[in-house]
Amino acid sequence: MTNKKNNQASLSIAITGSGGAGVITAGNMLLEAAARAGLYGLFMRSSGPQIRGGEAAAMIRLAAQPLNAPGEIFDILIAIDWHNIDRFAIELPLSPDSLVIADPAQGAVPDVITASGARVVELPMKDMAKATPKVRANMIALGAVASLIGLPGDVVDGILEKVLKKRAAEALESSRTGIALGVQAATQFEFGRPLQMPPLADQPRWMISGNEAAGMGAVRGGVRFVAAYPITPATEVLEWLSPNLKKVGGALIQAEDELASINMIIGASYGGTPSLTATSGPGLALMLESIGLAVASEVPIVIVDVMRGGPSTGIPTKSEQSDLNIAVLGLHGDAPHIVVAPTTVGDCLFTTQWAVHLAEALQVPAIVLSDQLLGQTRAIIDEPADPGFVSQRCVAEAGISDYHRYALGGGGVSPMAIPGGAGGQYTADGLEHNEIGNPSSQVADHISQSAKRSDKISEYDYGDHWAEIEGEGELAVITWGSTTGVTREALKALAQKGHNVRLIAPRLLAPARPELMAQALTGVTRALVLELSHSAQFYHYLKGYYDLPCPVASYCRSGPLPYRAAELAAEIEKWSAS
Amino acid sequence: MNVESTTPALTARDYKSTVKPVWCPGCGDYSVLSSLTKAFAELALPPEDVAVISGIGCSSRIPAYLNTYGFHGVHGRATALATGLKLSRPDLTVLITGGDGDGFSIGGNHFLHACRRNVDMTYIVMDNRVYGMTKGQPSPTTEPDWDSALAPGGTGLRPFNPLVIALASGANFIARSFAGDPNGTARVIAQAIKHPGFSFIEVLSPCVTFRPDQREWKTKAHAAPVDATEDIGRAAKRLMTDDGFNTGILYIGNREPFCLSDSGAAKKPADIETQFLV
Amino acid sequence: MSKTIETIEELLAHVQVMEREAYECYLDLAEQMEVHNNHEVAELFNKLAEDEKKHLGYVEARVGDSEIPHIAPWDLKNFDDSGLNMTGAREVHYMMLPYHALKLALRAEKKAVAFFADVTGASKDPEVRDLAAEFEKEEQHHIELINEWLGKVVRPEDDWDEDPDPPVQPT
């Protein structure tokens, strides 16, 4: 949303093209150049189903303040070509304020674009590229856009150098030429609202995707073994972890399927190594039985679920918040475990690190509910402080005698013997067991062990991290995960109109914290639950497991389209007036 | 191939836990339990350095009956669990124990990949050609004409041949044994543990309750008429034409076992974070 | 490695392993019977185990401080362990009677006698032959005792292993 009045200006830029046009590369470079110029930003991408050569859209939003949601309309859309643009049209909202830069060689601008009333200008990128050897259209586009939005030329050039340093010198030269051609051509376009470059940051900034952040959080938390099976959109977590785990003395192996992945990490954790896997909805579904095994045998593990459109195979490349049910309620039996959800791209790091810490401290599986929107969005963030959450498993001393693995007392966490420790030999079991660990079907054992497994996580003090609670007012909005960022932006817009609405976004979804939620809702007369789920999973979860002190309504829809702030602001206003 | 006999500090009995097995008297698994303890004793393995991983089934109850570390996991996934353990803890001696249903039906996929991966572990399948714990259904190794409630008249399906599959998938040591020969079984277990890579032993272990016809295995099991071969082609032919009762080490491979490479001095997390700096 | 036993030490080493195996086997059977609520036979196996323990003690006393080689269980020469082998033995059953237990013991003793007879026959060392003959005589005595015992116990009816209840699915 561009709002010049309050200097909250942000710009949204889209670069589209297909068949090897390189729009994603250009988009990435634009983000990185903006970062070097001191801006914050987000980079999202959309593509067709083809492995290569498909249509793609790079969507970048930039501002002088941190961003955690897509913008309302695209200020600039530069199209290298129009192939299959229908696929993305709904993700590229335009208005009469938008500037569309089209290549006349690609034919007429499609109706779906012109219908918005956007202003169209021409840039013959294809011919310009052909006229100069080795120059590519995407560099011309990048140059044009960068200059229109006000990025200093040296910053763009610096990125070119960085990205192309491993290539032949002529690649850098030709790219520079392309950029220059774009910059030159852009002088004829009137745009009129470039971003003001902010003063340079006083603290370091990072450029990171949610998936990379989850990996980094795992490493910070102490994970040193990963077994996983590739699945969209979680594969990048694994791709990042593979070389980086190795650097810190850990290892990643690819398993034959998700059933093997989850069991391998249980085995490694049983052997004493903090372990993790990453998957998406279909993979999590396969893992459920064995997550239950980890609950029953009290073996710590972390499972990152980068949610995608469901059900079943669903929409692998798009986001949704519809794995809440399975994450919280999907284990058979009474199987208490931890579920946490990051609220922003940067929060993927903290939350995953926290999940490792909790899993290890409480000897329990922890599921991290990230999603495609967070996972595959690259953001510029302030360098995250390290909260210092490192795994601290309670381990039995070596040389112990008369060892009871599942001894009662001590808040429910019993020291875990690690193989190799003399005297600590025990058989971990999915069967219900007594304090020693021998299988038991006795009433007293099932009652006491059930209480042990439940109490250890419900009586733990999670501190302030359990939720983000912001603002005041009698009205409250409750949301979670990736919807948090866009909700925040919607509430900011409402606050500027004088409507104050409280935001509550739990990071800890399980175990439920009814008392804490009730406290957060003190003074609230009505609450609205927001989520990207067709069946309002979060709303029903809250109604089922929390004592809500006020009437609660629900606004929800399915993916694949992420929320934009204006949509939510309108819904909140409508609800608050009703 | 000789297994060194050093005078062990512990006796076989020292490897048994105090938990009393609930198998039917006459079950072959008692014999395998005894064979395991004898092998551990002869190899003088400290019990705390041994981990026995199992799935679900009668034979999968073995870890609780041993004084080593153990994991009684879910049905069919023991080879995966053991792989994660051994890769991250190469210092441990890791064994996998289970039955034919657990290993070849639900566990089939993991069996293939465990052989392929060739991590240094020993997998002992107590094959009784039936699902005993759930009261007598056919398993992948059951004869096609064996009558049961779920498959009256027999399944009509050709039985799975685990030794051939193991060979084709890359197992590095393949043997068959008979529970009616506990000392012979103990020896082959000790040899399997000592041999690097993935060692697979099919122990014919009769089920007295649901397969009383397996009493005749006593007369059918016999030592293989030839020595173990290192030639994979020869082994393939032998195993494909095997009568199912040849005991002994049938194939010895020399594949390098898979393990995680030593990545050298480990960096700190803070050192790798610099990659994100703008 | 020679196929026959040629030294006292080797013979004692064998006997030690055999007695220990027998002792532990009877203990295991007693435990199996206890778990399956067959206390009469559990008691019988415990008694047989006690006897073996005594023999083991005797052998160990005989060994004293002398150096005897360690024999891995699979390296026992000419010992047919099928006597003590419970796998598939018809008599081993959760409802087995003392008669069956004694038949089992009898078979084991007969195999032991055969082992010692083999040594007395094949060994070249007279001392070894003498010691083996001693043990053989001892085992023959056991056989007599067991036969006597057998005479006193109830003979099984045709339906001794009939259990009206079907098997239970535990887990």
XYZ file of N, CA, C and O in Angstrom, chain B residues 64-177:
456
model
N 13.842 -56.333 24.750
C 13.525 -56.245 26.184
C 14.126 -57.407 26.965
O 14.303 -57.312 28.180
N 14.429 -58.504 26.260
C 14.960 -59.682 26.939
C 16.480 -59.662 27.026
O 17.096 -60.597 27.543
N 17.066 -58.585 26.508
C 18.518 -58.453 26.522
C 18.931 -57.321 27.437
O 18.170 -56.373 27.672
N 20.149 -57.404 27.890
C 20.698 -56.432 28.820
C 21.464 -55.327 28.088
O 22.275 -54.628 28.679
N 21.197 -55.177 26.794
C 21.862 -54.153 26.006
C 20.918 -52.956 25.895
O 19.830 -52.973 26.462
N 21.310 -51.911 25.143
C 20.362 -50.869 24.809
C 19.442 -51.425 23.736
O 19.822 -52.316 22.972
N 18.236 -50.911 23.652
C 17.303 -51.438 22.664
C 16.218 -50.441 22.316
O 16.000 -49.451 23.025
N 15.556 -50.690 21.193
C 14.415 -49.864 20.796
C 13.379 -50.778 20.169
O 13.639 -51.419 19.159
N 12.228 -50.836 20.799
C 11.099 -51.607 20.271
C 10.204 -50.607 19.555
O 9.379 -49.950 20.169
N 10.408 -50.449 18.237
C 9.735 -49.379 17.502
C 8.425 -49.808 16.892
O 7.784 -50.754 17.345
N 8.045 -49.104 15.805
C 6.779 -49.437 15.161
C 7.013 -50.464 14.062
O 8.136 -50.753 13.672
N 5.930 -51.002 13.561
C 5.950 -52.126 12.632
C 6.664 -51.759 11.338
O 6.254 -50.841 10.631
N 7.697 -52.492 11.035
C 8.335 -52.356 9.730
C 9.415 -51.309 9.576
O 9.997 -51.197 8.503
N 9.701 -50.543 10.588
C 10.628 -49.408 10.387
C 11.931 -49.563 11.146
O 12.719 -48.613 11.231
N 12.195 -50.744 11.690
C 13.388 -50.905 12.531
C 14.680 -50.646 11.761
O 15.627 -50.078 12.306
N 14.732 -51.067 10.492
C 15.983 -50.871 9.756
C 16.276 -49.383 9.601
O 17.437 -48.964 9.654
N 15.224 -48.574 9.428
C 15.449 -47.126 9.296
C 15.926 -46.543 10.624
O 16.875 -45.755 10.677
N 15.281 -46.935 11.710
C 15.662 -46.417 13.025
C 17.107 -46.782 13.323
O 17.911 -45.968 13.773
N 17.439 -48.040 13.036
C 18.806 -48.496 13.292
C 19.809 -47.728 12.429
O 20.917 -47.423 12.886
N 19.424 -47.418 11.193
C 20.316 -46.672 10.303
C 20.632 -45.308 10.890
O 21.784 -44.866 10.913
N 19.603 -44.601 11.364
C 19.834 -43.285 11.960
C 20.738 -43.390 13.162
O 21.641 -42.569 13.370
N 20.536 -44.442 13.967
C 21.359 -44.611 15.167
C 22.802 -44.902 14.792
O 23.730 -44.256 15.281
N 23.005 -45.864 13.908
C 24.374 -46.275 13.588
C 25.147 -45.176 12.868
O 26.328 -44.967 13.132
N 24.464 -44.451 11.965
C 25.177 -43.402 11.238
C 25.654 -42.310 12.189
O 26.729 -41.750 12.029
N 24.827 -42.000 13.189
C 25.212 -40.924 14.099
C 26.064 -41.436 15.256
O 26.725 -40.653 15.928
N 26.056 -42.739 15.492
C 26.843 -43.338 16.568
C 27.599 -44.542 16.020
O 27.308 -45.692 16.384
N 28.572 -44.315 15.180
C 29.288 -45.443 14.578
C 30.038 -46.291 15.602
O 30.418 -47.425 15.306
N 30.206 -45.777 16.802
C 30.920 -46.524 17.840
C 30.105 -47.682 18.391
O 30.656 -48.590 19.023
N 28.789 -47.688 18.181
C 27.953 -48.744 18.743
C 27.882 -49.955 17.816
O 28.040 -49.825 16.606
N 27.647 -51.127 18.388
C 27.326 -52.318 17.593
C 25.811 -52.374 17.503
O 25.129 -52.466 18.523
N 25.303 -52.291 16.287
C 23.853 -52.186 16.118
C 23.309 -53.421 15.422
O 23.826 -53.842 14.374
N 22.297 -54.018 16.010
C 21.608 -55.151 15.396
C 20.136 -54.808 15.215
O 19.580 -53.987 15.954
N 19.543 -55.437 14.214
C 18.108 -55.292 13.990
C 17.511 -56.683 14.068
O 18.052 -57.626 13.465
N 16.437 -56.840 14.813
C 15.802 -58.153 14.942
C 14.316 -57.986 14.648
O 13.698 -56.990 15.016
N 13.765 -58.992 13.994
C 12.335 -58.929 13.719
C 11.901 -60.143 12.945
O 12.683 -61.067 12.727
N 10.651 -60.129 12.536
C 10.101 -61.281 11.840
C 9.973 -61.047 10.343
O 10.378 -60.021 9.808
N 9.361 -62.056 9.697
C 9.243 -61.977 8.242
C 8.179 -60.974 7.808
O 8.340 -60.312 6.777
N 7.110 -60.845 8.583
C 6.091 -59.857 8.226
C 6.615 -58.450 8.415
O 6.518 -57.595 7.533
N 7.190 -58.226 9.579
C 7.743 -56.920 9.915
C 8.821 -56.508 8.915
O 8.894 -55.357 8.492
N 9.644 -57.479 8.516
C 10.786 -57.135 7.679
C 10.498 -57.085 6.194
O 11.068 -56.268 5.471
N 9.611 -57.976 5.727
C 9.456 -58.092 4.270
C 8.124 -57.569 3.751
O 7.983 -57.327 2.559
N 7.155 -57.418 4.631
C 5.880 -56.885 4.167
C 5.897 -55.380 4.371
O 6.384 -54.639 3.527
N 5.462 -54.920 5.516
C 5.462 -53.486 5.760
C 6.879 -52.915 5.729
O 7.101 -51.767 5.357
N 7.841 -53.731 6.076
C 9.224 -53.235 6.114
C 9.989 -53.420 4.815
O 11.169 -53.095 4.728
N 9.297 -53.942 3.791
C 9.985 -54.302 2.550
C 10.831 -53.192 1.964
O 11.984 -53.394 1.590
N 10.250 -52.021 1.853
C 10.980 -50.909 1.239
C 12.239 -50.588 2.032
O 13.314 -50.379 1.472
N 12.100 -50.553 3.359
C 13.269 -50.193 4.166
C 14.328 -51.293 4.103
O 15.520 -51.020 4.180
N 13.872 -52.533 3.938
C 14.803 -53.654 3.788
C 15.665 -53.455 2.544
O 16.902 -53.564 2.592
N 15.019 -53.103 1.442
C 15.759 -52.880 0.193
C 16.835 -51.824 0.393
O 17.987 -51.979 -0.013
N 16.425 -50.722 0.996
C 17.347 -49.593 1.101
C 18.413 -49.818 2.161
O 19.513 -49.285 2.056
N 18.092 -50.618 3.161
C 19.120 -50.938 4.153
C 20.216 -51.773 3.500
O 21.405 -51.552 3.738
N 19.825 -52.731 2.670
C 20.822 -53.545 1.952
C 21.625 -52.643 1.011
O 22.846 -52.748 0.912
N 20.919 -51.762 0.361
C 21.571 -50.882 -0.617
C 22.546 -49.945 0.058
O 23.650 -49.706 -0.406
N 22.122 -49.399 1.187
C 22.956 -48.427 1.884
C 24.202 -49.082 2.481
O 25.233 -48.459 2.624
N 24.094 -50.341 2.866
C 25.241 -51.076 3.390
C 25.900 -50.398 4.588
O 27.128 -50.334 4.690
N 25.088 -49.924 5.518
C 25.635 -49.422 6.780
C 26.043 -50.631 7.617
O 25.415 -51.688 7.530
N 27.079 -50.507 8.408
C 27.598 -51.636 9.179
C 26.654 -52.018 10.317
O 26.743 -51.507 11.436
N 25.726 -52.926 10.010
C 24.785 -53.410 11.018
C 24.491 -54.865 10.699
O 24.809 -55.343 9.612
N 23.846 -55.566 11.610
C 23.455 -56.957 11.383
C 21.953 -57.081 11.542
O 21.405 -56.689 12.575
N 21.307 -57.618 10.518
C 19.851 -57.756 10.531
C 19.508 -59.237 10.624
O 19.865 -60.032 9.744
N 18.829 -59.590 11.699
C 18.439 -60.991 11.908
C 16.933 -61.084 11.792
O 16.198 -60.492 12.600
N 16.478 -61.808 10.795
C 15.040 -62.005 10.645
C 14.711 -63.412 11.090
O 15.261 -64.388 10.571
N 13.826 -63.539 12.045
C 13.366 -64.836 12.505
C 12.144 -65.183 11.656
O 11.054 -64.656 11.855
N 12.404 -66.010 10.664
C 11.386 -66.295 9.664
C 10.595 -67.525 10.060
O 11.141 -68.638 10.086
N 9.326 -67.340 10.368
C 8.462 -68.481 10.665
C 7.312 -68.581 9.667
O 6.358 -69.326 9.879
N 7.414 -67.792 8.602
C 6.445 -67.864 7.501
C 4.998 -67.709 7.962
O 4.101 -68.374 7.441
N 4.812 -66.817 8.959
C 3.446 -66.570 9.426
C 3.448 -65.295 10.258
O 4.508 -64.875 10.749
N 2.290 -64.670 10.371
C 2.122 -63.582 11.334
C 1.614 -64.246 12.607
O 0.444 -64.589 12.701
N 2.537 -64.430 13.564
C 2.152 -65.167 14.763
C 1.381 -64.311 15.755
O 0.351 -64.709 16.287
N 1.875 -63.098 15.947
C 1.294 -62.273 17.005
C -0.180 -61.990 16.745
O -0.965 -61.877 17.679
N -0.561 -61.864 15.492
C -1.957 -61.566 15.186
C -2.739 -62.832 14.868
O -3.788 -62.778 14.251
N -2.210 -63.969 15.303
C -2.917 -65.256 15.282
C -3.000 -65.948 13.925
O -3.989 -66.605 13.630
N -2.002 -65.825 13.145
C -1.883 -66.765 12.031
C -2.368 -66.316 10.668
O -3.281 -66.930 10.098
N -1.767 -65.281 10.130
C -2.065 -64.907 8.752
C -0.814 -65.193 7.911
O 0.292 -65.271 8.434
N -1.030 -65.312 6.599
C 0.144 -65.556 5.752
C 1.050 -64.337 5.727
O 0.594 -63.197 5.820
N 2.332 -64.600 5.594
C 3.313 -63.534 5.482
C 3.925 -63.624 4.084
O 3.626 -64.557 3.333
N 4.794 -62.681 3.730
C 5.385 -62.747 2.389
C 6.182 -64.016 2.104
O 6.410 -64.349 0.945
N 6.619 -64.736 3.161
C 7.389 -65.953 2.899
C 6.554 -67.214 3.049
O 7.078 -68.331 2.964
N 5.252 -67.052 3.270
C 4.391 -68.229 3.446
C 4.199 -68.968 2.134
O 4.075 -68.355 1.070
N 4.127 -70.286 2.219
C 3.888 -71.121 1.035
C 2.519 -70.779 0.415
O 1.577 -70.466 1.144
N 2.418 -70.831 -0.896
C 1.185 -70.354 -1.548
C -0.070 -71.161 -1.199
O -1.179 -70.672 -1.345
N 0.118 -72.387 -0.717
C -1.068 -73.212 -0.460
C -1.372 -73.357 1.026
O -2.169 -74.210 1.412
N -0.788 -72.508 1.846
C -1.027 -72.620 3.283
C -2.363 -71.997 3.637
O -2.590 -70.792 3.422
N -3.247 -72.802 4.188
C -4.618 -72.384 4.465
C -4.680 -71.497 5.717
O -4.054 -71.798 6.730
N -5.452 -70.434 5.654
C -5.626 -69.577 6.824
C -6.968 -68.877 6.717
O -7.611 -68.886 5.668
N -7.393 -68.247 7.788
C -8.699 -67.590 7.802
C -8.766 -66.457 6.789
O -9.765 -66.284 6.092
N -7.690 -65.669 6.679
C -7.722 -64.529 5.765
C -7.461 -64.931 4.320
O -7.729 -64.150 3.408
N -6.912 -66.103 4.123
C -6.628 -66.553 2.755
C -6.939 -68.040 2.662
O -6.036 -68.874 2.581
N -8.253 -68.376 2.642
C -8.627 -69.811 2.634
C -8.081 -70.495 1.391
O -8.165 -69.949 0.287
N -7.501 -71.656 1.598
C -6.907 -72.376 0.476
C -5.509 -71.901 0.126
O -4.851 -72.471 -0.746
N -5.072 -70.854 0.771
C -3.736 -70.334 0.485
C -3.810 -69.041 -0.311
O -4.814 -68.754 -0.962
N -2.739 -68.268 -0.282
C -2.740 -66.989 -0.999
C -2.600 -67.195 -2.493
O -3.009 -66.353 -3.292
N -1.976 -68.294 -2.879
C -1.699 -68.487 -4.295
C -0.570 -67.611 -4.795
O -0.289 -67.562 -5.991
N 0.095 -66.921 -3.853
C 1.161 -65.997 -4.260
C 2.519 -66.646 -4.073
O 2.763 -67.339 -3.099
N 3.397 -66.346 -4.985
C 4.766 -66.855 -4.870
C 5.430 -66.207 -3.668
O 5.350 -64.992 -3.484
N 6.095 -67.013 -2.816
C 6.727 -66.382 -1.644
C 7.891 -65.480 -2.033
O 8.566 -65.683 -3.027
N 8.061 -64.463 -1.224
C 9.184 -63.542 -1.297
C 10.463 -64.310 -1.007
O 10.468 -65.177 -0.150
N 11.520 -63.994 -1.716
C 12.791 -64.676 -1.476
C 13.781 -63.676 -0.889
O 14.494 -62.977 -1.621
N 13.834 -63.575 0.421
C 14.597 -62.478 1.017
C 16.092 -62.530 0.729
O 16.729 -61.480 0.614
N 16.655 -63.701 0.591
C 18.104 -63.744 0.387
C 18.469 -63.233 -1.001
O 19.476 -62.534 -1.173
N 17.652 -63.565 -1.972
C 17.915 -63.059 -3.330
C 17.751 -61.548 -3.364
O 18.559 -60.826 -3.954
N 16.698 -61.071 -2.726
C 16.452 -59.627 -2.682
C 17.619 -58.938 -1.976
O 18.080 -57.874 -2.402
N 18.078 -59.540 -0.892
C 19.192 -58.941 -0.154
C 20.425 -58.855 -1.048
O 21.124 -57.845 -1.086
N 20.684 -59.908 -1.784
C 21.849 -59.925 -2.670
C 21.713 -58.866 -3.754
O 22.638 -58.085 -4.010
N 20.540 -58.841 -4.374
C 20.327 -57.881 -5.470
C 20.389 -56.447 -4.972
O 20.789 -55.545 -5.706
N 20.011 -56.231 -3.732
C 19.972 -54.866 -3.195
C 21.308 -54.414 -2.634
O 21.476 -53.229 -2.365
N 22.220 -55.340 -2.410
C 23.554 -54.901 -2.001
C 24.016 -55.322 -0.629
O 25.019 -54.810 -0.133
N 23.306 -56.255 0.030
C 23.776 -56.697 1.342
C 25.177 -57.286 1.218
O 25.500 -57.921 0.213
N 25.977 -57.104 2.260
C 27.385 -57.464 2.171
C 27.712 -58.827 2.782
O 28.848 -59.284 2.726
N 26.713 -59.468 3.388
C 26.927 -60.753 4.060
C 25.552 -61.371 4.138
O 24.635 -60.765 4.693
N 25.397 -62.551 3.555
C 24.066 -63.167 3.530
C 24.177 -64.582 4.056
O 25.020 -65.370 3.567
N 23.343 -64.894 5.023
C 23.417 -66.228 5.624
C 22.032 -66.709 5.975
O 21.094 -65.927 6.099
N 21.931 -68.009 6.105
C 20.687 -68.590 6.616
C 21.055 -69.514 7.759
O 22.130 -70.122 7.773
N 20.184 -69.582 8.732
C 20.447 -70.458 9.873
C 19.135 -71.082 10.305
O 18.068 -70.704 9.829
